[in-house]
């Protein structure tokens, strides 16, 4: 059965074999990696079946449209958890593989692809290819982090990790400058599985809140909190120069007041934004960009300081600003984003030229530091920066499916 027939049968959407397409998960990528203007999107929401689970080994086989949320909710009560999970659980297994997503525990568990044992993928000519870390490993390296461009992932086998339950022992520590952040990150790597920090992007010196957590054996009961929704799109961004400073001031001081040890359920700890549906509407009709870079550790302090300085000078950024370190491990995928170093991720309300000009200055800092930008969060990086940041790009190109293309691939790879 050819790819179009398969997806068509599952989704009952009429497709035309002549048009080029792109696999589509939950559309949770920020930029244009999952967009295909003038082409087709192959929705994988129909590929949503669990196939097998070995409760002795934690090996899970499922179709690629299964949501990480459903894996967590089904298997955590059975003593198994996803080893790597991003800041939202509303993503598919296919999307998690295609962007080789990372979580708050990169230093301990790497990225998503490190835990994938097998992939079954269909090319647009109908050919089905099976691969894994030890089976056709070159296809594995191209498809993990392959931005959906090598074929449609149909199924995957993932190694889950044993867990004692849904709770985490947490510690929240305010820091007042970047040097303190790095000290905290370094000293936490050994004993804490999850580390992440919120940074006040307008504080100049790099003031923020450091959070770390480990799986807990706590037996608290879950008090389900209601999910809220942004009720409408405001005519202008609610994140602006008037709201940002007071918000950051209030948030920092509230978290400082609440700092110390605690116990948290995994959902609010891992996925705080999932509690406010359609939160992106708060940026108003012009929307926002996210800018996420990773900078090698040796120059991480200076480059992060320089980026924060530019952001503060431009009076830009948002309260959604995250700073964390990646562990000293290389990623499997030819185009995987994580590399040893420090990663800064920030939302920016879209102010047109003003915002794009700021990004150009941030790009220069990233380029000089020999860092890279995360394609899953990008809609505008220059092609030269992409090529410099991803030295295996040439090798990757030979695994591309000729009938798959995205707005991002046309922008950064020419097709
Ligand atoms: C609030 C929030 C927090 C986030 N936090 C993090 C984080 O901490 N770490 C992180 O790494 N990312 C993070 N992300 C980004 C998100 O995890 C990734 O963009 C993820 O890949 C989205 O998955 P998706 O199912 O929505 O895929 P989509 O966005 O629909 O697609 C992403 C890519 O995967 C490809 N794809 C999808 N399904 C398949 C398939 N079956 N076969 C082949 N290719 C496929 C698409 O073609 C596309 O290139 C966050 C996003 C949000 C909204």
Coordinates of C-alpha atoms and ligand atoms in Angstrom, one line a residue:
X1 CA 0.0 0.0 0.0
X2 CA 1.4 3.4 -0.9
X3 CA 1.8 6.2 1.6
X4 CA -1.1 8.2 0.4
X5 CA -3.5 5.2 0.4
X6 CA -2.4 4.4 4.0
X7 CA -2.9 7.9 5.4
X8 CA -6.0 8.3 3.3
X9 CA -7.5 5.1 4.7
X10 CA -6.8 6.2 8.2
X11 CA -7.9 9.8 7.9
X12 CA -10.4 9.6 5.1
X13 CA -8.9 12.8 3.6
X14 CA -8.6 12.9 -0.2
X15 CA -5.0 13.2 -1.2
X16 CA -3.4 13.7 -4.6
X17 CA -0.3 11.7 -5.2
X18 CA 1.2 14.3 -7.4
X19 CA 1.5 16.9 -4.7
X20 CA 4.4 17.0 -2.2
X21 CA 3.5 16.5 1.4
X22 CA 4.7 16.6 5.0
X23 CA 3.9 14.5 8.0
X24 CA 2.0 16.4 10.7
X25 CA 1.7 15.5 14.4
X26 CA 0.1 17.9 16.8
X27 CA 1.4 21.1 15.2
X28 CA 3.2 22.1 18.5
X29 CA 6.4 23.2 16.7
X30 CA 6.7 27.0 16.9
X31 CA 8.1 27.8 13.5
X32 CA 7.7 26.5 10.0
X33 CA 9.2 23.0 10.4
X34 CA 5.6 21.6 10.4
X35 CA 4.1 23.8 7.7
X36 CA 3.8 23.1 4.0
X37 CA 2.2 26.0 2.2
X38 CA 0.8 25.0 -1.3
X39 CA 1.5 21.3 -0.4
X40 CA -0.2 18.6 1.7
X41 CA -0.1 17.8 5.4
X42 CA -0.4 14.2 6.2
X43 CA -2.2 14.1 9.5
X44 CA -1.0 11.3 11.7
X45 CA -3.8 11.6 14.3
X46 CA -5.3 8.4 12.9
X47 CA -2.1 6.5 13.7
X48 CA -2.9 6.5 17.4
X49 CA -2.8 2.8 18.5
X50 CA -0.7 1.2 21.1
X51 CA 0.7 -2.1 19.7
X52 CA 2.5 -3.9 22.5
X53 CA 4.0 -3.4 26.0
X54 CA 6.3 -5.6 27.9
X55 CA 5.7 -4.9 31.6
X56 CA 9.0 -6.6 32.6
X57 CA 11.3 -4.6 30.4
X58 CA 9.2 -1.4 29.8
X59 CA 9.5 -1.7 26.0
X60 CA 6.5 0.0 24.4
X61 CA 5.5 -0.3 20.7
X62 CA 3.0 2.2 19.3
X63 CA 1.9 4.1 16.2
X64 CA 3.5 7.5 15.6
X65 CA 0.4 9.6 16.3
X66 CA 0.1 8.4 19.9
X67 CA 0.4 11.4 22.3
X68 CA 3.1 11.6 24.9
X69 CA 0.3 12.6 27.3
X70 CA -1.5 9.2 26.7
X71 CA 1.8 7.3 27.3
X72 CA 2.4 9.1 30.6
X73 CA -1.2 8.7 31.8
X74 CA -1.4 5.0 30.9
X75 CA 2.0 3.8 32.0
X76 CA 3.0 5.9 35.1
X77 CA 0.4 4.1 37.2
X78 CA 2.0 0.9 36.0
X79 CA 5.4 2.0 37.1
X80 CA 6.9 3.2 33.8
X81 CA 7.5 6.7 32.5
X82 CA 8.9 8.4 29.4
X83 CA 12.6 9.0 30.0
X84 CA 12.5 12.3 28.0
X85 CA 9.6 14.6 27.7
X86 CA 9.4 18.2 26.5
X87 CA 7.6 21.2 28.0
X88 CA 4.2 20.1 26.6
X89 CA 2.8 16.6 26.6
X90 CA 0.5 17.4 23.7
X91 CA 2.9 16.1 21.1
X92 CA 3.0 12.9 19.1
X93 CA 5.7 10.2 19.2
X94 CA 6.4 11.0 15.5
X95 CA 6.9 14.7 16.3
X96 CA 9.1 13.9 19.3
X97 CA 11.3 11.7 17.1
X98 CA 11.4 14.1 14.1
X99 CA 12.6 17.0 16.3
X100 CA 14.6 14.7 18.6
X101 CA 13.1 16.7 21.5
X102 CA 14.8 17.3 24.8
X103 CA 13.5 17.7 28.3
X104 CA 14.8 19.0 31.6
X105 CA 17.0 16.0 32.1
X106 CA 19.3 16.1 29.1
X107 CA 22.4 15.8 31.3
X108 CA 21.1 12.5 32.7
X109 CA 19.0 10.9 29.8
X110 CA 19.9 12.7 26.6
X111 CA 17.2 13.4 24.0
X112 CA 14.1 11.4 22.9
X113 CA 16.0 9.5 20.2
X114 CA 18.3 8.0 22.8
X115 CA 15.4 5.9 23.9
X116 CA 13.9 4.8 20.6
X117 CA 14.8 1.2 19.8
X118 CA 13.0 0.7 16.5
X119 CA 11.3 2.7 13.8
X120 CA 9.1 1.6 10.9
X121 CA 8.8 4.3 8.3
X122 CA 7.1 4.6 4.9
X123 CA 8.5 6.5 2.0
X124 CA 6.3 8.2 -0.6
X125 CA 7.1 5.4 -3.2
X126 CA 5.4 2.9 -0.8
X127 CA 8.7 1.4 0.4
X128 CA 8.7 0.5 4.1
X129 CA 12.0 0.8 5.9
X130 CA 12.7 -0.6 9.4
X131 CA 15.6 0.7 11.4
X132 CA 17.0 1.3 14.9
X133 CA 20.3 2.0 16.7
X134 CA 21.7 -1.3 15.5
X135 CA 19.6 -2.0 12.4
X136 CA 20.2 0.3 9.3
X137 CA 21.7 2.8 11.8
X138 CA 22.3 5.4 9.0
X139 CA 18.5 5.7 8.5
X140 CA 18.0 6.0 12.2
X141 CA 20.5 8.8 12.4
X142 CA 18.9 10.6 9.5
X143 CA 15.3 10.2 10.8
X144 CA 15.9 11.0 14.5
X145 CA 15.9 14.8 14.4
X146 CA 15.2 14.5 10.6
X147 CA 12.4 17.2 10.7
X148 CA 9.9 14.8 9.0
X149 CA 11.9 14.9 5.7
X150 CA 12.9 11.2 5.4
X151 CA 9.5 9.6 5.3
X152 CA 6.4 9.1 7.5
X153 CA 7.2 7.3 10.7
X154 CA 4.4 4.7 11.2
X155 CA 5.5 3.0 14.3
X156 CA 8.2 3.2 17.0
X157 CA 9.4 1.2 19.9
X158 CA 10.4 3.2 23.0
X159 CA 12.2 2.1 26.1
X160 CA 10.3 3.5 29.1
X161 CA 12.0 4.1 32.4
X162 CA 10.9 2.6 35.8
X163 CA 9.2 5.1 38.1
X164 CA 7.9 5.1 41.6
X165 CA 4.9 7.3 40.7
X166 CA 3.8 10.7 39.5
X167 CA 5.5 12.8 42.1
X168 CA 8.8 14.7 42.2
X169 CA 10.9 16.0 45.0
X170 CA 11.6 19.5 44.0
X171 CA 13.8 22.4 45.1
X172 CA 13.5 26.0 44.0
X173 CA 16.4 28.3 44.4
X174 CA 16.6 32.0 43.4
X175 CA 19.8 33.2 41.8
X176 CA 21.0 36.7 41.3
X177 CA 23.4 36.4 38.4
X178 CA 24.6 34.2 35.6
X179 CA 27.7 32.9 37.4
X180 CA 25.4 31.6 40.2
X181 CA 23.2 29.9 37.6
X182 CA 26.2 28.0 36.2
X183 CA 27.4 27.0 39.6
X184 CA 23.9 25.7 40.5
X185 CA 23.6 23.9 37.2
X186 CA 27.1 22.2 37.6
X187 CA 26.6 21.3 41.2
X188 CA 23.1 19.8 40.5
X189 CA 24.1 17.6 37.5
X190 CA 25.3 14.7 39.6
X191 CA 22.4 14.4 42.1
X192 CA 19.4 15.9 40.3
X193 CA 17.6 14.3 37.3
X194 CA 15.8 17.5 36.2
X195 CA 17.2 21.0 36.2
X196 CA 15.8 24.1 34.6
X197 CA 15.6 27.8 35.3
X198 CA 13.4 30.7 34.6
X199 CA 15.4 33.8 33.8
X200 CA 14.4 37.5 34.0
X201 CA 15.5 38.6 30.5
X202 CA 15.3 42.2 31.5
X203 CA 17.4 42.0 34.6
X204 CA 20.8 42.5 32.9
X205 CA 22.8 40.5 35.3
X206 CA 20.8 37.3 34.7
X207 CA 18.6 37.0 37.8
X208 CA 16.3 34.0 37.9
X209 CA 14.8 31.0 39.6
X210 CA 16.5 27.6 39.4
X211 CA 14.4 24.5 39.8
X212 CA 15.6 20.9 40.2
X213 CA 13.7 17.7 40.8
X214 CA 14.1 14.0 41.3
X215 CA 11.5 11.2 41.2
X216 CA 9.8 10.9 44.5
X217 CA 8.3 8.0 46.4
X218 CA 5.7 10.3 47.9
X219 CA 2.2 8.9 47.9
X220 CA 0.2 12.1 47.9
X221 CA -3.2 12.0 46.1
X222 CA -3.7 14.0 43.0
X223 CA -5.9 17.1 43.3
X224 CA -6.8 17.6 39.7
X225 CA -6.7 21.3 38.8
X226 CA -8.9 22.6 36.1
X227 CA -7.3 23.5 32.8
X228 CA -8.0 27.2 31.8
X229 CA -8.2 28.7 28.3
X230 CA -7.3 32.1 26.9
X231 CA -10.9 33.2 26.2
X232 CA -10.1 35.5 23.3
X233 CA -7.2 37.0 21.2
X234 CA -6.6 40.5 22.6
X235 CA -6.2 43.2 19.9
X236 CA -2.6 43.8 21.0
X237 CA 0.0 41.6 22.8
X238 CA -0.5 41.4 26.5
X239 CA 3.2 40.9 26.7
X240 CA 4.7 44.3 26.2
X241 CA 7.1 46.8 27.7
X242 CA 4.5 47.9 30.3
X243 CA 3.6 44.4 31.5
X244 CA 6.9 42.6 31.3
X245 CA 9.0 44.4 33.9
X246 CA 6.2 44.3 36.6
X247 CA 5.4 40.7 35.8
X248 CA 9.1 39.6 36.0
X249 CA 9.5 41.5 39.3
X250 CA 6.4 40.0 40.8
X251 CA 7.2 36.4 39.5
X252 CA 10.8 36.5 40.8
X253 CA 9.7 37.7 44.2
X254 CA 6.9 35.3 44.5
X255 CA 9.1 32.3 43.6
X256 CA 11.8 33.6 45.9
X257 CA 9.2 33.7 48.7
X258 CA 8.2 30.2 47.9
X259 CA 11.7 28.9 47.4
X260 CA 12.9 25.7 49.1
X261 CA 12.0 22.0 49.0
X262 CA 8.6 20.6 48.0
X263 CA 6.8 17.8 46.3
X264 CA 5.2 18.4 42.8
X265 CA 3.1 16.3 40.5
X266 CA 4.9 15.7 37.2
X267 CA 2.2 17.5 35.1
X268 CA 2.6 21.0 36.4
X269 CA 6.3 20.5 36.8
X270 CA 7.0 19.3 33.3
X271 CA 4.2 20.9 31.4
X272 CA 3.2 24.2 33.1
X273 CA 1.8 25.8 29.9
X274 CA -0.6 22.9 29.2
X275 CA -2.7 24.3 32.0
X276 CA -3.6 27.4 29.9
X277 CA -5.0 26.2 26.6
X278 CA -4.3 28.5 23.6
X279 CA -1.9 30.6 25.7
X280 CA -0.3 31.7 22.5
X281 CA -3.2 34.0 21.9
X282 CA -1.9 36.4 24.6
X283 CA 0.5 37.7 22.1
X284 CA -2.3 39.2 20.1
X285 CA -3.0 38.8 16.3
X286 CA 0.6 39.4 15.3
X287 CA 1.8 36.4 17.3
X288 CA 5.3 35.8 18.5
X289 CA 8.6 34.1 17.7
X290 CA 10.6 31.8 19.8
X291 CA 14.3 32.0 19.7
X292 CA 16.2 29.0 21.1
X293 CA 19.9 28.6 20.8
X294 CA 22.5 26.3 22.3
X295 CA 26.0 27.6 22.9
X296 CA 29.1 25.4 23.7
X297 CA 29.9 25.4 27.3
X298 CA 33.4 27.0 27.1
X299 CA 31.8 30.3 25.8
X300 CA 28.4 29.8 27.3
X301 CA 28.7 32.4 30.0
X302 CA 30.0 35.2 27.8
X303 CA 27.6 34.5 24.9
X304 CA 24.6 34.2 27.2
X305 CA 25.5 37.4 28.9
X306 CA 25.9 39.1 25.5
X307 CA 22.5 37.8 24.3
X308 CA 20.8 39.0 27.5
X309 CA 22.4 42.3 27.1
X310 CA 21.0 42.7 23.6
X311 CA 17.6 41.6 24.7
X312 CA 17.5 44.1 27.6
X313 CA 18.8 46.9 25.4
X314 CA 16.0 46.2 22.9
X315 CA 13.5 46.0 25.9
X316 CA 12.2 42.8 24.3
X317 CA 11.5 39.3 25.3
X318 CA 8.8 37.8 27.4
X319 CA 8.3 36.2 30.7
X320 CA 8.5 32.8 29.0
X321 CA 12.3 32.6 29.2
X322 CA 14.2 29.4 30.0
X323 CA 17.9 28.9 30.6
X324 CA 19.3 25.4 31.1
X325 CA 22.4 23.4 30.4
X326 CA 22.7 20.3 28.2
X327 CA 24.8 17.4 29.4
X328 CA 28.1 16.4 27.9
X329 CA 26.7 14.0 25.3
X330 CA 26.4 14.0 21.5
X331 CA 23.0 13.4 19.9
X332 CA 22.2 10.5 17.7
X333 CA 20.5 12.4 14.9
X334 CA 22.4 14.1 12.0
X335 CA 20.2 17.2 12.5
X336 CA 19.5 16.8 16.3
X337 CA 19.6 20.1 18.1
X338 CA 21.0 19.2 21.5
X339 CA 24.8 19.5 22.0
X340 CA 26.9 20.0 25.1
X341 CA 26.4 23.6 26.3
X342 CA 23.8 26.0 27.5
X343 CA 20.5 26.6 25.9
X344 CA 18.4 29.8 26.1
X345 CA 14.8 29.8 24.9
X346 CA 12.7 33.0 24.8
X347 CA 9.4 34.1 23.3
X348 CA 9.3 37.5 21.6
X349 CA 6.1 39.3 20.7
X350 CA 6.2 40.0 17.0
X351 CA 7.1 43.6 16.4
X352 CA 8.1 43.1 12.8
X353 CA 11.4 44.6 11.8
X354 CA 12.4 45.6 15.3
X355 CA 12.2 42.0 16.4
X356 CA 13.9 40.6 13.3
X357 CA 16.8 43.1 13.8
X358 CA 17.3 41.9 17.3
X359 CA 17.4 38.3 16.1
X360 CA 20.2 39.3 13.6
X361 CA 22.2 40.6 16.6
X362 CA 21.5 37.4 18.5
X363 CA 22.4 35.3 15.5
X364 CA 25.8 36.9 15.3
X365 CA 26.5 36.0 18.9
X366 CA 25.4 32.4 18.3
X367 CA 27.5 32.2 15.1
X368 CA 30.6 33.6 16.7
X369 CA 30.2 31.2 19.7
X370 CA 29.8 28.2 17.3
X371 CA 26.3 27.5 18.6
X372 CA 23.1 26.6 16.7
X373 CA 19.4 27.4 16.6
X374 CA 16.7 24.9 17.2
X375 CA 14.8 24.3 13.9
X376 CA 11.6 23.2 15.8
X377 CA 11.4 26.7 17.2
X378 CA 12.5 28.7 14.2
X379 CA 10.8 30.6 11.4
X380 CA 13.6 32.9 10.1
X381 CA 17.2 31.8 10.8
X382 CA 19.5 32.6 7.9
X383 CA 20.6 29.6 5.8
X384 CA 24.3 30.2 6.5
X385 CA 23.7 29.9 10.3
X386 CA 21.8 26.7 9.8
X387 CA 24.6 25.3 7.6
X388 CA 27.3 26.3 10.1
X389 CA 25.4 24.9 13.0
X390 CA 24.5 21.5 11.4
X391 CA 27.7 20.2 9.9
X392 CA 26.1 16.8 9.0
X393 CA 23.6 18.5 6.7
X394 CA 25.2 17.3 3.5
X395 CA 25.2 13.7 4.7
X396 CA 21.6 14.1 5.7
X397 CA 20.4 15.2 2.3
X398 CA 20.9 11.8 0.7
X399 CA 18.2 10.3 3.0
X400 CA 15.5 12.8 2.1
X401 CA 12.3 11.7 0.5
X402 CA 12.0 13.6 -2.8
X403 CA 8.3 14.1 -2.4
X404 CA 8.5 15.5 1.1
X405 CA 9.1 19.2 1.8
X406 CA 8.3 21.8 4.4
X407 CA 8.4 25.6 4.5
X408 CA 11.6 25.2 6.6
X409 CA 13.3 22.8 4.3
X410 CA 12.6 25.1 1.3
X411 CA 13.9 28.1 3.3
X412 CA 17.0 26.4 4.7
X413 CA 17.9 23.6 2.3
X414 CA 16.5 25.0 -1.0
X415 CA 13.9 22.3 -1.6
Ligands
LIG1 C1 4.6 24.7 25.3 C2 5.6 24.0 24.5 C3 6.8 23.6 25.1 C4 7.8 22.9 24.4 N1 8.9 22.5 25.1 C5 9.8 21.8 24.4 C6 11.0 21.3 25.1 O1 11.1 21.5 26.3 N2 11.9 20.6 24.3 C7 11.7 20.4 23.0 O2 12.6 19.8 22.4 N3 10.7 20.9 22.4 C8 9.7 21.6 23.0 N4 8.6 22.0 22.3 C9 8.5 21.8 20.9 C10 7.8 20.4 20.6 O3 8.1 19.5 21.6 C11 8.2 19.9 19.3 O4 8.1 20.9 18.3 C12 7.5 18.6 18.8 O5 8.3 18.0 17.8 C13 6.1 18.8 18.4 O6 5.5 17.6 18.1 P1 4.2 17.5 17.2 O7 3.6 16.1 17.4 O8 3.3 18.6 17.5 O9 4.8 17.6 15.8 P2 4.5 18.7 14.7 O10 4.8 20.1 15.2 O11 3.2 18.6 14.0 O12 5.7 18.3 13.7 C14 7.0 18.5 14.0 C15 7.9 17.8 13.0 O13 7.7 16.4 13.1 C16 7.4 15.9 11.8 N5 6.5 14.7 12.1 C17 5.4 14.7 12.8 N6 4.9 13.4 12.8 C18 5.7 12.7 12.0 C19 5.7 11.3 11.6 N7 4.8 10.5 12.0 N8 6.7 10.9 10.8 C20 7.7 11.7 10.4 N9 7.8 13.0 10.8 C21 6.8 13.5 11.6 C22 6.8 17.0 11.1 O14 6.8 16.8 9.7 C23 7.5 18.2 11.6 O15 8.7 18.3 10.8 C24 7.6 22.7 23.0 C25 6.4 23.1 22.4 C26 5.5 23.8 23.1 C27 4.2 24.3 22.4

